[in-house]
Amino acid sequence: IKEDIVLAVIGEKSKDSGEAASRANIDLKQEDILLVESLKAVGKTVITIVFNGRPLPLTDVANNSDGLIEAWALGVEAGNALANILYGITNPSAKLTTTFPYTAGQCPVYYDHINTGRPATDFRFTSKHVDLPLEVQFPFGFGLSYSTYEYQNFTANCKDNYITAKVTIKNTGKFAGSEIVQFYFRDPVAGRVRPVQKLIGFKKIYLEPGEEKEVCFSCNAEAFGYYDQRMNYIVDKGEIELMVGRSSKDVDCVTVFVDEEM
């Protein structure tokens, strides 16, 4: 191969996912993995494009790719869309709407799972797999672009059970682009077990190189509520952890106090 950069297009056929197309083994085909490994072995810059209809374990491919594009199942304009990204005509800004595991053995895996009695840590007797990292390969909300963004001065307050959160986002890269700012919460004092994290909002902002903007999220404390065993919708008094960041795992966190039960 004389070219310096090689595009490796791999993944599923459209009929391999969707209705009546469940798979017990969601790994990539072995020939796809070997293709990417072989291209990397000859010293080429490898950009891998994955077409698929479900989150797939991409460990081997990611380790042998210089760039990785999650294309899902695109339509008739797929070629133009991908060319615009590859040539830098479009600065990508998309974020993953699902979680990508290291292996099928982690499934079901999702960012807003219920907390366990023994949350995963490096200590042996906790809820985890001993042969995998504690985290997933690509978390919910993850996505890169040709720009980099810095999150600064995250603050939040609660007054009369109304929450306001603010954060400053700065484009620290060389290119103009859009960042999807994600807003999450966790309720550690609820009367029943709640998710370890829950997306409550997001905003997409456009920034020129060096530009910064303040992003504001606001909501009533009612947004943190849940239904109890008698199907009453309640909001507990006490601490609420608020998080803002690039993905569900790359966040800054502050704590506010809900003044009264609702």
CSV table of C-alpha atoms in Angstrom, one decimal:
chain,number,residue,atom,x,y,z
A,1,ILE,CA,0.0,0.0,0.0
A,2,LYS,CA,1.6,3.3,-1.1
A,3,GLU,CA,-0.9,5.6,0.6
A,4,ASP,CA,0.0,7.1,4.0
A,5,ILE,CA,-3.6,7.0,5.3
A,6,VAL,CA,-5.9,4.1,5.0
A,7,LEU,CA,-9.7,4.0,5.7
A,8,ALA,CA,-10.9,0.7,7.1
A,9,VAL,CA,-14.6,0.3,6.8
A,10,ILE,CA,-16.0,-2.4,9.0
A,11,GLY,CA,-19.1,-3.4,11.0
A,12,GLU,CA,-22.5,-4.9,10.6
A,13,LYS,CA,-24.8,-5.2,7.6
A,14,SER,CA,-28.2,-3.4,8.0
A,15,LYS,CA,-30.0,-6.7,8.4
A,16,ASP,CA,-27.8,-7.7,11.3
A,17,SER,CA,-29.5,-5.4,13.7
A,18,GLY,CA,-33.0,-4.1,14.4
A,19,GLU,CA,-36.2,-6.0,14.8
A,20,ALA,CA,-35.9,-9.8,14.8
A,21,ALA,CA,-32.1,-9.5,14.6
A,22,SER,CA,-30.9,-10.1,18.2
A,23,ARG,CA,-27.3,-11.5,18.5
A,24,ALA,CA,-25.9,-13.6,21.3
A,25,ASN,CA,-22.4,-12.6,20.2
A,26,ILE,CA,-22.0,-8.9,19.4
A,27,ASP,CA,-18.3,-9.0,18.6
A,28,LEU,CA,-17.0,-7.7,15.3
A,29,LYS,CA,-16.3,-10.4,12.7
A,30,GLN,CA,-12.8,-11.7,13.1
A,31,GLU,CA,-11.8,-10.7,9.6
A,32,ASP,CA,-12.7,-7.1,10.4
A,33,ILE,CA,-10.4,-7.2,13.4
A,34,LEU,CA,-7.6,-8.8,11.5
A,35,LEU,CA,-8.0,-6.3,8.6
A,36,VAL,CA,-7.4,-3.3,11.0
A,37,GLU,CA,-4.5,-5.1,12.8
A,38,SER,CA,-2.8,-5.9,9.5
A,39,LEU,CA,-3.1,-2.3,8.2
A,40,LYS,CA,-1.6,-1.0,11.4
A,41,ALA,CA,1.2,-3.6,11.3
A,42,VAL,CA,2.5,-2.2,8.0
A,43,GLY,CA,2.9,1.2,9.6
A,44,LYS,CA,0.0,3.0,8.1
A,45,THR,CA,-2.2,5.7,9.7
A,46,VAL,CA,-5.5,3.8,10.0
A,47,ILE,CA,-8.9,5.6,10.3
A,48,THR,CA,-11.6,3.0,11.1
A,49,ILE,CA,-15.2,3.7,10.2
A,50,VAL,CA,-17.7,1.4,11.9
A,51,PHE,CA,-21.2,0.9,10.5
A,52,ASN,CA,-23.5,-0.8,13.0
A,53,GLY,CA,-26.9,-0.7,14.6
A,54,ARG,CA,-26.0,-1.5,18.2
A,55,PRO,CA,-23.0,-0.7,20.5
A,56,LEU,CA,-20.2,-3.1,19.8
A,57,PRO,CA,-17.1,-4.1,21.7
A,58,LEU,CA,-14.4,-2.2,19.8
A,59,THR,CA,-11.3,-2.9,22.0
A,60,ASP,CA,-9.1,-4.5,19.4
A,61,VAL,CA,-10.1,-2.1,16.6
A,62,ALA,CA,-9.6,1.0,18.8
A,63,ASN,CA,-6.2,-0.2,19.9
A,64,ASN,CA,-5.1,-0.4,16.3
A,65,SER,CA,-6.7,2.7,14.9
A,66,ASP,CA,-5.4,6.3,14.8
A,67,GLY,CA,-9.0,7.6,14.4
A,68,LEU,CA,-12.4,6.0,15.0
A,69,ILE,CA,-15.6,7.1,13.4
A,70,GLU,CA,-18.9,5.7,14.7
A,71,ALA,CA,-21.1,5.9,11.6
A,72,TRP,CA,-24.1,3.9,12.8
A,73,ALA,CA,-26.4,3.0,9.8
A,74,LEU,CA,-26.2,6.0,7.6
A,75,GLY,CA,-28.4,6.6,4.5
A,76,VAL,CA,-27.7,7.6,0.9
A,77,GLU,CA,-25.6,10.7,1.9
A,78,ALA,CA,-23.2,8.6,4.0
A,79,GLY,CA,-20.3,9.2,1.6
A,80,ASN,CA,-20.7,12.9,1.6
A,81,ALA,CA,-21.2,13.2,5.3
A,82,LEU,CA,-18.1,11.1,6.1
A,83,ALA,CA,-16.0,12.9,3.5
A,84,ASN,CA,-16.9,16.2,5.1
A,85,ILE,CA,-15.7,15.0,8.5
A,86,LEU,CA,-12.5,13.3,7.2
A,87,TYR,CA,-11.5,16.4,5.2
A,88,GLY,CA,-12.3,18.8,8.0
A,89,ILE,CA,-15.1,20.5,6.2
A,90,THR,CA,-17.3,19.7,9.1
A,91,ASN,CA,-16.1,19.7,12.7
A,92,PRO,CA,-17.9,16.7,14.3
A,93,SER,CA,-19.8,17.4,17.5
A,94,ALA,CA,-22.0,14.3,18.1
A,95,LYS,CA,-22.0,12.4,21.4
A,96,LEU,CA,-22.9,8.8,22.0
A,97,THR,CA,-26.4,8.1,23.1
A,98,THR,CA,-25.6,4.7,24.4
A,99,THR,CA,-22.7,2.9,26.3
A,100,PHE,CA,-20.1,0.9,24.5
A,101,PRO,CA,-18.8,-2.1,26.5
A,102,TYR,CA,-15.3,-3.7,26.4
A,103,THR,CA,-17.0,-7.1,25.9
A,104,ALA,CA,-20.4,-8.6,25.6
A,105,GLY,CA,-19.9,-10.0,29.1
A,106,GLN,CA,-20.5,-6.6,30.6
A,107,CYS,CA,-24.0,-6.3,29.1
A,108,PRO,CA,-26.4,-5.1,30.1
A,109,VAL,CA,-24.4,-1.9,30.7
A,110,TYR,CA,-25.7,1.6,30.9
A,111,TYR,CA,-24.7,4.9,32.6
A,112,ASP,CA,-27.8,5.3,34.8
A,113,HIS,CA,-27.8,2.0,36.5
A,114,ILE,CA,-29.0,1.5,40.0
A,115,ASN,CA,-26.4,1.8,42.8
A,116,THR,CA,-25.4,-1.5,44.4
A,117,GLY,CA,-24.5,-2.4,48.0
A,118,ARG,CA,-20.9,-2.8,46.9
A,119,PRO,CA,-20.1,-0.2,44.2
A,120,ALA,CA,-17.1,-1.2,42.0
A,121,THR,CA,-13.7,-0.2,43.4
A,122,ASP,CA,-10.2,-1.8,43.3
A,123,PHE,CA,-11.1,-3.8,46.4
A,124,ARG,CA,-11.8,-7.4,45.4
A,125,PHE,CA,-15.2,-7.9,46.9
A,126,THR,CA,-17.2,-5.3,45.0
A,127,SER,CA,-19.6,-5.4,42.0
A,128,LYS,CA,-17.3,-5.7,39.0
A,129,HIS,CA,-15.6,-8.1,36.6
A,130,VAL,CA,-12.1,-9.1,37.7
A,131,ASP,CA,-10.8,-9.4,34.1
A,132,LEU,CA,-11.9,-6.0,32.8
A,133,PRO,CA,-11.4,-2.3,33.8
A,134,LEU,CA,-13.9,-0.8,36.2
A,135,GLU,CA,-15.3,1.5,33.5
A,136,VAL,CA,-16.7,0.9,30.0
A,137,GLN,CA,-14.8,1.5,26.8
A,138,PHE,CA,-16.8,4.5,25.6
A,139,PRO,CA,-19.3,6.0,28.1
A,140,PHE,CA,-22.7,7.5,27.4
A,141,GLY,CA,-22.3,11.1,26.1
A,142,PHE,CA,-18.7,10.6,24.8
A,143,GLY,CA,-17.6,12.1,21.6
A,144,LEU,CA,-14.5,14.0,20.2
A,145,SER,CA,-14.1,16.7,17.7
A,146,TYR,CA,-11.3,18.6,16.0
A,147,SER,CA,-11.6,21.2,18.8
A,148,THR,CA,-10.9,21.0,22.5
A,149,TYR,CA,-13.1,22.5,25.2
A,150,GLU,CA,-12.3,23.6,28.7
A,151,TYR,CA,-14.9,23.7,31.5
A,152,GLN,CA,-14.5,26.4,34.1
A,153,ASN,CA,-16.2,27.9,37.1
A,154,PHE,CA,-19.0,25.4,37.6
A,155,THR,CA,-21.4,26.7,40.3
A,156,ALA,CA,-24.9,25.9,41.4
A,157,ASN,CA,-27.4,26.9,44.0
A,158,CYS,CA,-30.9,26.1,45.1
A,159,LYS,CA,-33.3,28.7,46.3
A,160,ASP,CA,-37.0,28.0,47.1
A,161,ASN,CA,-36.5,24.6,45.6
A,162,TYR,CA,-35.4,26.1,42.2
A,163,ILE,CA,-32.0,25.1,41.0
A,164,THR,CA,-29.7,27.2,38.8
A,165,ALA,CA,-26.4,25.9,37.5
A,166,LYS,CA,-23.8,27.8,35.5
A,167,VAL,CA,-20.5,26.8,33.8
A,168,THR,CA,-18.1,28.6,31.4
A,169,ILE,CA,-17.0,26.7,28.3
A,170,LYS,CA,-14.0,27.8,26.3
A,171,ASN,CA,-12.8,26.6,22.9
A,172,THR,CA,-9.1,26.0,23.5
A,173,GLY,CA,-8.6,24.4,20.0
A,174,LYS,CA,-7.6,25.9,16.6
A,175,PHE,CA,-11.0,25.3,15.0
A,176,ALA,CA,-14.5,26.6,15.4
A,177,GLY,CA,-16.9,24.0,16.7
A,178,SER,CA,-19.9,23.0,18.7
A,179,GLU,CA,-19.8,21.4,22.1
A,180,ILE,CA,-22.7,19.5,23.7
A,181,VAL,CA,-22.7,20.4,27.4
A,182,GLN,CA,-24.3,17.7,29.5
A,183,PHE,CA,-26.1,18.2,32.9
A,184,TYR,CA,-26.6,15.3,35.3
A,185,PHE,CA,-27.7,14.7,38.8
A,186,ARG,CA,-27.5,12.1,41.6
A,187,ASP,CA,-29.8,11.9,44.6
A,188,PRO,CA,-27.9,10.3,47.5
A,189,VAL,CA,-30.6,10.8,50.2
A,190,ALA,CA,-33.7,9.4,48.4
A,191,GLY,CA,-36.0,7.1,50.3
A,192,ARG,CA,-35.5,4.4,47.6
A,193,VAL,CA,-32.4,3.4,45.5
A,194,ARG,CA,-31.9,5.9,42.7
A,195,PRO,CA,-29.6,5.7,39.6
A,196,VAL,CA,-25.9,6.6,40.2
A,197,GLN,CA,-26.4,9.4,37.6
A,198,LYS,CA,-29.2,10.7,35.5
A,199,LEU,CA,-29.1,13.1,32.5
A,200,ILE,CA,-31.4,16.1,33.2
A,201,GLY,CA,-30.5,18.4,30.3
A,202,PHE,CA,-28.0,19.4,27.7
A,203,LYS,CA,-27.2,22.4,25.5
A,204,LYS,CA,-25.2,22.6,22.2
A,205,ILE,CA,-23.2,25.8,21.9
A,206,TYR,CA,-21.0,27.1,19.0
A,207,LEU,CA,-17.6,28.6,19.8
A,208,GLU,CA,-14.9,30.2,17.7
A,209,PRO,CA,-11.3,29.5,18.7
A,210,GLY,CA,-10.5,31.1,22.0
A,211,GLU,CA,-14.1,32.1,22.5
A,212,GLU,CA,-15.9,31.3,25.8
A,213,LYS,CA,-19.5,31.3,26.8
A,214,GLU,CA,-21.5,30.8,30.0
A,215,VAL,CA,-24.0,28.0,29.9
A,216,CYS,CA,-26.9,28.1,32.3
A,217,PHE,CA,-29.2,25.2,33.4
A,218,SER,CA,-32.2,25.7,35.5
A,219,CYS,CA,-35.0,23.6,36.8
A,220,ASN,CA,-37.4,23.1,39.7
A,221,ALA,CA,-36.4,20.5,42.3
A,222,GLU,CA,-39.4,18.5,41.1
A,223,ALA,CA,-37.2,17.3,38.3
A,224,PHE,CA,-35.3,15.2,40.9
A,225,GLY,CA,-38.4,13.4,42.1
A,226,TYR,CA,-39.5,9.8,41.8
A,227,TYR,CA,-42.5,7.6,42.5
A,228,ASP,CA,-42.6,5.7,45.8
A,229,GLN,CA,-44.1,2.3,46.4
A,230,ARG,CA,-47.6,3.8,46.7
A,231,MET,CA,-47.1,5.7,43.4
A,232,ASN,CA,-46.8,9.1,45.1
A,233,TYR,CA,-44.4,11.4,43.4
A,234,ILE,CA,-42.0,12.8,46.0
A,235,VAL,CA,-38.9,14.9,46.2
A,236,ASP,CA,-36.7,14.3,49.3
A,237,LYS,CA,-35.2,17.0,51.4
A,238,GLY,CA,-31.5,17.0,51.4
A,239,GLU,CA,-28.4,16.9,49.2
A,240,ILE,CA,-28.5,16.6,45.5
A,241,GLU,CA,-25.2,16.1,43.5
A,242,LEU,CA,-25.2,18.1,40.3
A,243,MET,CA,-22.7,17.3,37.5
A,244,VAL,CA,-21.8,19.0,34.2
A,245,GLY,CA,-19.3,17.9,31.6
A,246,ARG,CA,-18.3,16.4,28.3
A,247,SER,CA,-19.7,12.9,28.9
A,248,SER,CA,-21.3,10.9,31.7
A,249,LYS,CA,-17.8,10.0,33.0
A,250,ASP,CA,-16.0,13.3,32.4
A,251,VAL,CA,-17.8,15.7,34.7
A,252,ASP,CA,-17.4,18.3,37.5
A,253,CYS,CA,-19.6,17.9,40.5
A,254,VAL,CA,-21.1,20.3,43.1
A,255,THR,CA,-23.7,19.7,45.8
A,256,VAL,CA,-26.9,21.7,46.5
A,257,PHE,CA,-29.4,21.3,49.2
A,258,VAL,CA,-33.2,20.9,48.6
A,259,ASP,CA,-34.9,22.9,51.3
A,260,GLU,CA,-38.1,21.0,51.7
A,261,GLU,CA,-39.9,17.8,50.6
A,262,MET,CA,-42.3,18.1,47.8
